CSV table of C-alpha atoms in Angstrom, one decimal:
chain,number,residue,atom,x,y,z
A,48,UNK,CA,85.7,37.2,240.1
A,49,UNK,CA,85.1,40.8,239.6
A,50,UNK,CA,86.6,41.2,235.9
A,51,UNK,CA,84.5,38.4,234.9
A,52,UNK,CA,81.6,40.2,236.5
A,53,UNK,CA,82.4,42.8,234.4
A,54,UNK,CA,82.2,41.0,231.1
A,55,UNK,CA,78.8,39.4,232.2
A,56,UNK,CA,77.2,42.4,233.0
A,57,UNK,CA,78.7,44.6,229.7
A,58,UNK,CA,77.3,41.6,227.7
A,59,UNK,CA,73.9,41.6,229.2
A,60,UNK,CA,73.8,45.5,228.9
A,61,UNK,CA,74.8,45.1,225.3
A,62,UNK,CA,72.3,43.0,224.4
A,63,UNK,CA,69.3,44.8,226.5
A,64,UNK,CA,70.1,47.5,224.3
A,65,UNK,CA,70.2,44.9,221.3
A,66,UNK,CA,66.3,43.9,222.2
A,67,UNK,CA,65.3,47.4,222.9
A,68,UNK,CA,64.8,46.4,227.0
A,69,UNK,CA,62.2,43.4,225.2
A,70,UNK,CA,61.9,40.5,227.2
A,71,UNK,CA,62.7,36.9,226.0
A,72,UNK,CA,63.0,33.2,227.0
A,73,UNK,CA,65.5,30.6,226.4
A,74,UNK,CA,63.0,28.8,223.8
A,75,UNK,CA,63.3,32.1,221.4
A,76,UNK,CA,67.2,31.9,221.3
A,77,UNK,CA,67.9,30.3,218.1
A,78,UNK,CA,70.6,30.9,215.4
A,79,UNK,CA,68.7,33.7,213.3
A,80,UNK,CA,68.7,35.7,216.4
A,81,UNK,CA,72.0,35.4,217.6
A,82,UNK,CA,73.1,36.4,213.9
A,83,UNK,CA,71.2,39.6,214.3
A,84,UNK,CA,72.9,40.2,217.5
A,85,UNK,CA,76.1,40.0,215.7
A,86,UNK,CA,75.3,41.9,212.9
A,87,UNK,CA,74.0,44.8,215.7
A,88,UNK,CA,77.5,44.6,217.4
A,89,UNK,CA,79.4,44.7,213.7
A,90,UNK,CA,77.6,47.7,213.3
A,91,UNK,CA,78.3,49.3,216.3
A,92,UNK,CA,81.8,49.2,215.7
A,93,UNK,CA,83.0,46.3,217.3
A,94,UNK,CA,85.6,43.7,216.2
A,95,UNK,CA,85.9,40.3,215.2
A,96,UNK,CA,87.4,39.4,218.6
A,97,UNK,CA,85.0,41.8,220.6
A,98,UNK,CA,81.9,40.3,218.7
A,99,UNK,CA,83.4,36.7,219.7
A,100,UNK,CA,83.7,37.8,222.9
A,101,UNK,CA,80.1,38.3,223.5
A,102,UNK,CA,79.1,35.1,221.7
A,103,UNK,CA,81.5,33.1,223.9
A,104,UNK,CA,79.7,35.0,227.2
A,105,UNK,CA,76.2,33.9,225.8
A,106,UNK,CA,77.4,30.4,224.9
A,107,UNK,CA,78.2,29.6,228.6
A,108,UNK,CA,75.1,31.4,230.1
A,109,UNK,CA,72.9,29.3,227.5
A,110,UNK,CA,74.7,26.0,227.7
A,111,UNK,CA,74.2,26.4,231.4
A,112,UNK,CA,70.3,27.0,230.8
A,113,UNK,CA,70.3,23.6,228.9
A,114,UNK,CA,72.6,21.8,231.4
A,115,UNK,CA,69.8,23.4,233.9
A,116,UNK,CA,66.9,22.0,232.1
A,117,UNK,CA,65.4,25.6,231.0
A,118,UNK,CA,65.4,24.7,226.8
A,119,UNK,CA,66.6,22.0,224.6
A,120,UNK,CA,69.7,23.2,222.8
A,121,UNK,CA,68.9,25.1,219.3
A,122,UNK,CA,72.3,25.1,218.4
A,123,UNK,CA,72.1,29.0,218.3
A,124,UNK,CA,75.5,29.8,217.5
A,125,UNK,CA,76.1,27.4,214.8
A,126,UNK,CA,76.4,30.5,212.2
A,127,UNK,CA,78.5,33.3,214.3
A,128,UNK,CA,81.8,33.9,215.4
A,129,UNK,CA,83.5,32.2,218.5
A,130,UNK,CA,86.7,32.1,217.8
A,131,UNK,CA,90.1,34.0,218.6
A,132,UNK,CA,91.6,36.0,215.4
A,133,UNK,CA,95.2,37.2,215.6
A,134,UNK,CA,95.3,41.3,216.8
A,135,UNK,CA,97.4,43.4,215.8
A,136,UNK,CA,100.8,43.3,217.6
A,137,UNK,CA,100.8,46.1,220.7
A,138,UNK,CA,104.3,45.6,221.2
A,139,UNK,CA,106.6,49.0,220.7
A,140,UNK,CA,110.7,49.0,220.2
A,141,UNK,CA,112.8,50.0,223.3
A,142,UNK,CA,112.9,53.5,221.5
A,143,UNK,CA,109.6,54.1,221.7
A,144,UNK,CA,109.7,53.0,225.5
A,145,UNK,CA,113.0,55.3,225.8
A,146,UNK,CA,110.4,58.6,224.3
A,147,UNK,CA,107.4,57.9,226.2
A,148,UNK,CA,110.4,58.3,229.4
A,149,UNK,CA,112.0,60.9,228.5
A,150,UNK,CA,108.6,62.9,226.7
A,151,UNK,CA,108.3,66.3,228.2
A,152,UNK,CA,104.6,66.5,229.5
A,153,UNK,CA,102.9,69.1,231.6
A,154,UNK,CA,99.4,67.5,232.8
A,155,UNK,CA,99.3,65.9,235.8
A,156,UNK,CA,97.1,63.2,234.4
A,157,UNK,CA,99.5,62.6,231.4
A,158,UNK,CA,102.3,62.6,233.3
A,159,UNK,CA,100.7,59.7,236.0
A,160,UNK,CA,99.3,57.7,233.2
A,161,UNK,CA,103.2,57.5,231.5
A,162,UNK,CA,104.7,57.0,235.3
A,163,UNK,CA,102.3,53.8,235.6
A,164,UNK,CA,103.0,52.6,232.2
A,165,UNK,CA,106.5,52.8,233.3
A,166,UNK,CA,106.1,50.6,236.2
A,167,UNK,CA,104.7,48.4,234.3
A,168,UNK,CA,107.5,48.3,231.7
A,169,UNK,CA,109.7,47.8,235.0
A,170,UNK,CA,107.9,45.1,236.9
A,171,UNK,CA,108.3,42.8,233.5
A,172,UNK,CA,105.4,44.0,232.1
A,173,UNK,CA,102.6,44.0,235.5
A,174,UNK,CA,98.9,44.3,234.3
A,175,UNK,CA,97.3,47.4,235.4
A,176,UNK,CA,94.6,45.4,238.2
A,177,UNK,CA,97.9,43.8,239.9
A,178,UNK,CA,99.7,47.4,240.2
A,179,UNK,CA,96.3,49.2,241.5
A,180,UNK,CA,95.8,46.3,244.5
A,181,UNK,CA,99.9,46.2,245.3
A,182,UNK,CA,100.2,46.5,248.9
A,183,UNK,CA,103.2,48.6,250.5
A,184,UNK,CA,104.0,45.3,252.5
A,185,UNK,CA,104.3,43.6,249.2
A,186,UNK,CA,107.9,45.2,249.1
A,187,UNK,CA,110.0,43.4,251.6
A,188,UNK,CA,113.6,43.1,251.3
A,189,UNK,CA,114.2,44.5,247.9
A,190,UNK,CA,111.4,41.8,246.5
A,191,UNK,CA,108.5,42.9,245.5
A,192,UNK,CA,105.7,39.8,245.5
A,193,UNK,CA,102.7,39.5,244.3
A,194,UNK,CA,99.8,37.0,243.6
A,195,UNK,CA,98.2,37.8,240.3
A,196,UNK,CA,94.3,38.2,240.0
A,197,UNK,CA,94.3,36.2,236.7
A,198,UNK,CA,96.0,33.4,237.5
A,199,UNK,CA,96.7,33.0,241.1
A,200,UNK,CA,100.2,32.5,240.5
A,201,UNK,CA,102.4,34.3,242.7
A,202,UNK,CA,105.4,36.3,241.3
A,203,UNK,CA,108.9,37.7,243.0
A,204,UNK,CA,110.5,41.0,241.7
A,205,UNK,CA,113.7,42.4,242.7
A,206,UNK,CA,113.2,46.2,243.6
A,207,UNK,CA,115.2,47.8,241.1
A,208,UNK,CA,116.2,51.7,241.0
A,209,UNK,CA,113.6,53.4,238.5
A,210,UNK,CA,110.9,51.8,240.1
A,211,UNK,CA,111.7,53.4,244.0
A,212,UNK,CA,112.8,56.5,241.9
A,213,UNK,CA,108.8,56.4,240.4
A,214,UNK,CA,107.3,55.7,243.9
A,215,UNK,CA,109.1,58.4,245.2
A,216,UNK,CA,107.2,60.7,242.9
A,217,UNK,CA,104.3,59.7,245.0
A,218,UNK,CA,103.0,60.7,248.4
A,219,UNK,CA,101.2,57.2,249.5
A,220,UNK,CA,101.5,58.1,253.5
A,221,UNK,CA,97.2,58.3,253.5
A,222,UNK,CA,96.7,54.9,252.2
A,223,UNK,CA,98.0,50.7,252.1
A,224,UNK,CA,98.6,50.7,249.0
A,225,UNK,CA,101.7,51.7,246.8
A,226,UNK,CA,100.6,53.3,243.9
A,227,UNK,CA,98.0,56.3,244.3
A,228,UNK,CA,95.5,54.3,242.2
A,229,UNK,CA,93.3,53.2,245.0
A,230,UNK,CA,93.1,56.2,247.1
A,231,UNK,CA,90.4,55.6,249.4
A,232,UNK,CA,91.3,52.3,251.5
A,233,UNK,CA,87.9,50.1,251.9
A,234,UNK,CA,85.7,52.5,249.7
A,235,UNK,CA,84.1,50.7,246.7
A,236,UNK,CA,87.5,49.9,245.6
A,237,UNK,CA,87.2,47.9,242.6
A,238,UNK,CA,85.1,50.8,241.2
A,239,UNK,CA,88.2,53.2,242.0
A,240,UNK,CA,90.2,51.1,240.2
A,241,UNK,CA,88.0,50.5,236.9
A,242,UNK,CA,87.2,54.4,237.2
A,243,UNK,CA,91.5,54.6,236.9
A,244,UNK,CA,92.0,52.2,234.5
A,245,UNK,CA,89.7,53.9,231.9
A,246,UNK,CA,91.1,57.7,232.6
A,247,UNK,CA,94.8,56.4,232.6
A,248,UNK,CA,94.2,54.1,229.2
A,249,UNK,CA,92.9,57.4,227.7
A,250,UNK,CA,95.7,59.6,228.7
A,251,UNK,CA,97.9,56.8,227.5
A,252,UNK,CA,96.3,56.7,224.0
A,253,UNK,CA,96.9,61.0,224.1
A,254,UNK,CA,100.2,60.5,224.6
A,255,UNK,CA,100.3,57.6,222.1
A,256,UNK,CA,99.1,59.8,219.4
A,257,UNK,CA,101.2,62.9,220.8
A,258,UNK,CA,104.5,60.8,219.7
A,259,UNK,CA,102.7,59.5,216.5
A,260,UNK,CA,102.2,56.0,217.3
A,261,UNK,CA,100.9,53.7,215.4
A,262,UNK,CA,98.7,51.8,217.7
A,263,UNK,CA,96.3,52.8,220.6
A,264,UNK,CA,98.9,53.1,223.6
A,265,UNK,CA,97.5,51.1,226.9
A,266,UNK,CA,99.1,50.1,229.4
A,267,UNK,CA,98.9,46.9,228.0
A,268,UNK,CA,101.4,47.4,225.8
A,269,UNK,CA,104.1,47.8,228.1
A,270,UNK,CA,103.3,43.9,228.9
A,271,UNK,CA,103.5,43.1,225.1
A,272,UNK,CA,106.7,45.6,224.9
A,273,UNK,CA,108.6,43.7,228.2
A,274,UNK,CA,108.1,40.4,226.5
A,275,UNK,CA,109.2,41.3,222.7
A,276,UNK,CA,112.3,43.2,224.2
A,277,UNK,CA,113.0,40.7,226.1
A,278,UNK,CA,112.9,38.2,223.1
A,279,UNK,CA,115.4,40.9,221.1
A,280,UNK,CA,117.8,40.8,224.2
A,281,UNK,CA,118.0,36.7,223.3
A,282,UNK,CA,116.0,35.7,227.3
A,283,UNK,CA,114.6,32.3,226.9
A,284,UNK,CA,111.1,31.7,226.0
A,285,UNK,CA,110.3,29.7,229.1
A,286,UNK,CA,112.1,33.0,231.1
A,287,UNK,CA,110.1,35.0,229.5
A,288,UNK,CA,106.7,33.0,230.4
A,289,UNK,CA,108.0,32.9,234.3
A,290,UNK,CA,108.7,36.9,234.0
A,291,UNK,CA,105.3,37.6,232.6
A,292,UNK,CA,103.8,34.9,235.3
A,293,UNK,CA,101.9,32.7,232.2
A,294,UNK,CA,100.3,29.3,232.7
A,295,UNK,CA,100.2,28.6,229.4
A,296,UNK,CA,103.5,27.1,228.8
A,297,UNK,CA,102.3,23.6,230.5
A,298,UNK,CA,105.1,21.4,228.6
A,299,UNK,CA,107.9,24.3,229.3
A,300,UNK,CA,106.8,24.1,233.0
A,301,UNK,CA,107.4,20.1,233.0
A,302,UNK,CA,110.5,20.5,231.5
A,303,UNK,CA,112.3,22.9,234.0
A,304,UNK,CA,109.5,21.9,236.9
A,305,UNK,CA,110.6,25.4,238.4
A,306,UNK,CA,113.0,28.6,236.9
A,307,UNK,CA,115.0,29.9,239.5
A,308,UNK,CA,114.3,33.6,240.4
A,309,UNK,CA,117.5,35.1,239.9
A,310,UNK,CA,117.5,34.3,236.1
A,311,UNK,CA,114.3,36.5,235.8
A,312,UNK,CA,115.9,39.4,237.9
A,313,UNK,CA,119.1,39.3,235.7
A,314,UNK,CA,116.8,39.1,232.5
A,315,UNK,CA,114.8,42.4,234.2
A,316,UNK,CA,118.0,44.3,235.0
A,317,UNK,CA,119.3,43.9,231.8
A,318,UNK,CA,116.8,45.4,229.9
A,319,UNK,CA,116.5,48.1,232.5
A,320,UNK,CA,120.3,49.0,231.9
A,321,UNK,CA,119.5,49.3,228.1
A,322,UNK,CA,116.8,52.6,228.6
């Protein structure tokens, strides 16, 4: 579970620096405490939803030390923020999509960064850590499957023309995989890919600002971008959700048990045709 890893340790690091590297024991975690630590992360910078996110990390960890028998439960987050508000939508028009294309950039970095938000865009809207791991035997057949790290679920794409027409920018011959993300096969790889994920987000959010958008341009957007597009182009909600590879939609799932494949291909293909 290494991107849940991740948010442990970023949490613990956060609030090290929060207690000055200052020890402390489960009895001294009580509500005026945690209300400090939240005030220290508003002040840092951090959002509503970032600030909940810590609080939610410490409410397992400390609901596990009083499952564990390590302090009674003081009820320490009875006064800060745990819930989930509303972001701002990250979704952009198929114009936008259609300049970020077309833009005329001469960085190698920029350039990659735009080529993987791309594929992205084409793959009905991939998340970066499924792209970086994609295998070159994951394309068999003019499918392209995957398993996503998220949610287990596996996913079928058809291979469609801009995406072989963006791997052949490529030269993959050194390595498994099929995108140049992970570079060096069985070396620390998960670091290679965090290290990529933060240099091509912050090319991305150059480039966002180089065609004056409005919001911080990840490659998260072109997730959020697939999904409203696909909305405009009248595709089914429960398409949609099978496209984008969701779990959420439990009651659309009962409904229609299983969407067949080729509906989510045609719903791809068409919003390919329209860039």
């Amino acid at each position: 579970r290494g991107r849940t890893a991740e948010g442990y340790t970023s949490t613990m690091n956060s609030f090290i620096q929060f207690r000055k590297n200052e020890d402390l024991s489960f009895e001294a975690f009580d509500s005026e405490l945690m209300e400090m630590y939240e005030a220290y992360l508003k002040e840092k910078g951090l959002v509503k939803n970032s600030t909940s996110y810590y609080m939610r990390i410490w409410r397992s960890v400390y609901n596990l030390a009083v499952e564990q028998g390590y302090t009674t439960d003081k009820k320490p987050f009875k006064h800060v923020y745990t819930g989930i508000d509303k972001t701002k939508k990250r979704a952009v028009s198929l114009s936008v999509i259609r300049r970020i294309r077309d833009l005329d950039l001469n960085k190698k970095s920029l350039i990659f960064a735009r080529d993987i938000f791309m594929f992205s865009f084409y793959t009905r809207g991939m998340s970066f850590v499924d792209m970086a791991f994609l295998k070159k035997k994951d394309l068999q057949n003019g499918i392209l499957t995957y398993r996503r790290k998220k949610t287990g679920q596996q996913l079928f794409i058809k291979w469609e023309k801009p995406m072989q027409e963006l791997i052949d920018k490529y030269n993959t011959s050194e390595t498994s995989y099929l995108l140049p993300i992970i570079q060096n096969n069985g070396v620390d790889e998960w670091h290679q890919y965090q290290n990529e994920a933060h240099r091509i987000n912050r090319n991305l959010k150059y480039i966002g600002k180089q065609i004056g958008l409005g919001i911080p341009l990840t490659t998260y957007v072109a997730r959020h971008a697939w999904a409203s597009i696909a909305q405009s182009k009248n595709v089914s909600l429960p398409v949609i959700s099978e496209a984008l590879g969701h779990d959420s939609e439990q009651t659309t799932r009962i409904y229609l048990a299983s969407l067949d494949t080729s509906i989510v291909d045609k719903a791809n293909s068409l919003i390919l045709m329209s860039i």
